[in-house]
mmCIF file of C-alpha atoms in Angstrom:
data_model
loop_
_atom_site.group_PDB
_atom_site.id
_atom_site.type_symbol
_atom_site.label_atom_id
_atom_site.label_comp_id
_atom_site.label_asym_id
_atom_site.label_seq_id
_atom_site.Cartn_x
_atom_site.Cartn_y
_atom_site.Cartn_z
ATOM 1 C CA UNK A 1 -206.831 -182.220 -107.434
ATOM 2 C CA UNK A 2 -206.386 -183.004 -111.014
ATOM 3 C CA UNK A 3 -203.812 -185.669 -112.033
ATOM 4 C CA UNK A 4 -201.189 -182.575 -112.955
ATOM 5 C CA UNK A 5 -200.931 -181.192 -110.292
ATOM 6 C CA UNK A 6 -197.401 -181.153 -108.214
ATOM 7 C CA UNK A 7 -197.481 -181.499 -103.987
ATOM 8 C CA UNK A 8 -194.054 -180.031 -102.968
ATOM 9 C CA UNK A 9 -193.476 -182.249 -100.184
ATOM 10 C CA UNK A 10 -189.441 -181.528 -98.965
ATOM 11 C CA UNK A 11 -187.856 -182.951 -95.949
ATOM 12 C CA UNK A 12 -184.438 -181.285 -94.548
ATOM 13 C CA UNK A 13 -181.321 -183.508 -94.904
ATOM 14 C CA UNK A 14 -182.013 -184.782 -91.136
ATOM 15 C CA UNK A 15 -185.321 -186.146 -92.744
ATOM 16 C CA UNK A 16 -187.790 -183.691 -91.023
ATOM 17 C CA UNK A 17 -190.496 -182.222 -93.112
ATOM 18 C CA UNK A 18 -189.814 -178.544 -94.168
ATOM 19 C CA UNK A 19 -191.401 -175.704 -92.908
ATOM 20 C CA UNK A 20 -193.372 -173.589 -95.724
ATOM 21 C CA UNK A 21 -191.432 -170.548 -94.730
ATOM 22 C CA UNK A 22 -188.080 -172.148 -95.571
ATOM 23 C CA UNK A 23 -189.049 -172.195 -99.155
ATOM 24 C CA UNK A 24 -190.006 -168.802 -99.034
ATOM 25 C CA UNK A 25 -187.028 -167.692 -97.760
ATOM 26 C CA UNK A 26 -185.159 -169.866 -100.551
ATOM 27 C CA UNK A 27 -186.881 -168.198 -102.823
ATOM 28 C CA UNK A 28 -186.506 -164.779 -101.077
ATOM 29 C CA UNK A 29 -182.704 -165.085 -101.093
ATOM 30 C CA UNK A 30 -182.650 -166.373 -104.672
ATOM 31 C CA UNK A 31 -184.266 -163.799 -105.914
ATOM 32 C CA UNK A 32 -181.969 -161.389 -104.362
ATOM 33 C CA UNK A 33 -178.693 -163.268 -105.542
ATOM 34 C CA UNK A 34 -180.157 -163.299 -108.897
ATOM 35 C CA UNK A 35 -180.947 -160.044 -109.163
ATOM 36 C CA UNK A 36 -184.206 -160.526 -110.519
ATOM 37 C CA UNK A 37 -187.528 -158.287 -109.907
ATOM 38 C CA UNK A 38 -188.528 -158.443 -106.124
ATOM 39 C CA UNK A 39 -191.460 -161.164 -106.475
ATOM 40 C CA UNK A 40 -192.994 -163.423 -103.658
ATOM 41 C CA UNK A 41 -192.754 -167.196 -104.718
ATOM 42 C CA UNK A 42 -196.891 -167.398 -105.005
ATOM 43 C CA UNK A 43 -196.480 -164.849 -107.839
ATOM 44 C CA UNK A 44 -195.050 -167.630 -109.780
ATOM 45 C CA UNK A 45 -198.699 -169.727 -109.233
ATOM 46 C CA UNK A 46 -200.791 -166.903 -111.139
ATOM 47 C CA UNK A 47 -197.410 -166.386 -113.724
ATOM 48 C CA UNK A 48 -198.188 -169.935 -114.477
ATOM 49 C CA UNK A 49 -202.000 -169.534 -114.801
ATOM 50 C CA UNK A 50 -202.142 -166.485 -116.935
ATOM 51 C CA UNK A 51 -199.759 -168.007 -119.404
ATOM 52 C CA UNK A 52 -202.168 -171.058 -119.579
ATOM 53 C CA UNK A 53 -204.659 -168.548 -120.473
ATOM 54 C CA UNK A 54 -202.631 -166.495 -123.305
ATOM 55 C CA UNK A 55 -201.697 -169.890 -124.614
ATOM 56 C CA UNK A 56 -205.320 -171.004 -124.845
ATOM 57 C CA UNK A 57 -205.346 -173.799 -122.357
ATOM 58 C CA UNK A 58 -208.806 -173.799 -121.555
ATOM 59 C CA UNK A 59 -210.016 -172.542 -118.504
ATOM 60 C CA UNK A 60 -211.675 -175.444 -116.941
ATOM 61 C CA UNK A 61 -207.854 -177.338 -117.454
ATOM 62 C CA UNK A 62 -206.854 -174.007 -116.015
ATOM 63 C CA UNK A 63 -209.046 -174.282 -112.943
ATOM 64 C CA UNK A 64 -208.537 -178.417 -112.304
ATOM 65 C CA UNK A 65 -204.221 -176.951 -112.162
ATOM 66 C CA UNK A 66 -204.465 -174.707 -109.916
ATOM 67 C CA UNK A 67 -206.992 -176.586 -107.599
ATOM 68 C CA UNK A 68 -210.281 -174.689 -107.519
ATOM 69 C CA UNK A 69 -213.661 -176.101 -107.528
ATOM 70 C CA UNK A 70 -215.122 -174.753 -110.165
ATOM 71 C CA UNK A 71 -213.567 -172.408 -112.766
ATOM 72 C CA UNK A 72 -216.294 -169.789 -112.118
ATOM 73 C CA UNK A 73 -213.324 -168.889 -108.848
ATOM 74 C CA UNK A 74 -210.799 -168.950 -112.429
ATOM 75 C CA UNK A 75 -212.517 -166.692 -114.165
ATOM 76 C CA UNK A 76 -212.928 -164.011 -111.330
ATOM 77 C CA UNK A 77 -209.284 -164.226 -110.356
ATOM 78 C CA UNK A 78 -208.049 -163.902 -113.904
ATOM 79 C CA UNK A 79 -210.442 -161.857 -115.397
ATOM 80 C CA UNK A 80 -207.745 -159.951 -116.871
ATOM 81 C CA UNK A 81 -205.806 -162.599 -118.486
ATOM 82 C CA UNK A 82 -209.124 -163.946 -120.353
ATOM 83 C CA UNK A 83 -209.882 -160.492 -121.728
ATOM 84 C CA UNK A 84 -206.288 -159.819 -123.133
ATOM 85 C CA UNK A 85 -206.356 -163.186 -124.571
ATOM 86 C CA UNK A 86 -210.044 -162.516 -126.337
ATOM 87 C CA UNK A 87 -208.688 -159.654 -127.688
ATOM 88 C CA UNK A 88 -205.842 -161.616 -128.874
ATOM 89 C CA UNK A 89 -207.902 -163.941 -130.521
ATOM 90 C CA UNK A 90 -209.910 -161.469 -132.065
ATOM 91 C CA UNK A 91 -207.188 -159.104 -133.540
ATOM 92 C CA UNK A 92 -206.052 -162.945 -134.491
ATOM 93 C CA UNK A 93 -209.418 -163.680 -136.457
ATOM 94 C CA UNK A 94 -210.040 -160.146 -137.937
ATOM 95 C CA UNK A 95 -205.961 -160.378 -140.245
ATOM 96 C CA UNK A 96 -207.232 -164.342 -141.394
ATOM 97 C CA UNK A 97 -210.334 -163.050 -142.558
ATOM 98 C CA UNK A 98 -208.766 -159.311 -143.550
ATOM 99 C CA UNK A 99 -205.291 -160.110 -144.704
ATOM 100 C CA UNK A 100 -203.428 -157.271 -145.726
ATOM 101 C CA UNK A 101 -201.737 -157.302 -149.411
ATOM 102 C CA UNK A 102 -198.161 -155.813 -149.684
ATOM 103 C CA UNK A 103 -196.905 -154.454 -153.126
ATOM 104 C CA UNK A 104 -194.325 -153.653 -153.848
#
């Protein structure tokens, strides 16, 4: 695990260790008191990961977040997110080296 990444560990106010599922039914109930789009809370996990690939994190810091061995696991899971973002970078490149002149 790489030196970012973040172990929920809660306890109850009695001390006890939570149970996974009361988090998910936090987040459940949030969600629904919010108002916000019906999500499950590991949605948020590949949120966070495909916005560390549109950003242009790169992928192996990608990989070491989220906890897989190798990014080769990454790149199968997001393969999405790493094409938008090489077309991204692409369209990017092609207006420095074409800019487009206004007159006026």
């Amino acid at each position: 695990m790489s030196s970012h990444s973040i172990i929920i560990h809660s306890t109850t106010s009695e001390g006890q260790t939570m149970r996974p599922d009361t988090l998910t039914n936090w987040f459940h109930a949030f969600i629904i008191k919010t108002d916000l789009p019906p999500i499950h809370l590991h949605s948020l996990r590949h949120t966070n990961a495909t916005l560390q690939i549109a950003n242009g994190v790169p992928l192996t810091t990608v990989a070491s977040n989220l906890g897989h061995a190798d990014s080769a696991t990454t790149t199968k899971i997001y393969a999405h997110a790493i094409q938008s973002a090489a077309a991204a970078s692409a369209e990017m490149m092609d207006h420095l080296l074409n800019p487009v002149h206004q007159t006026d």
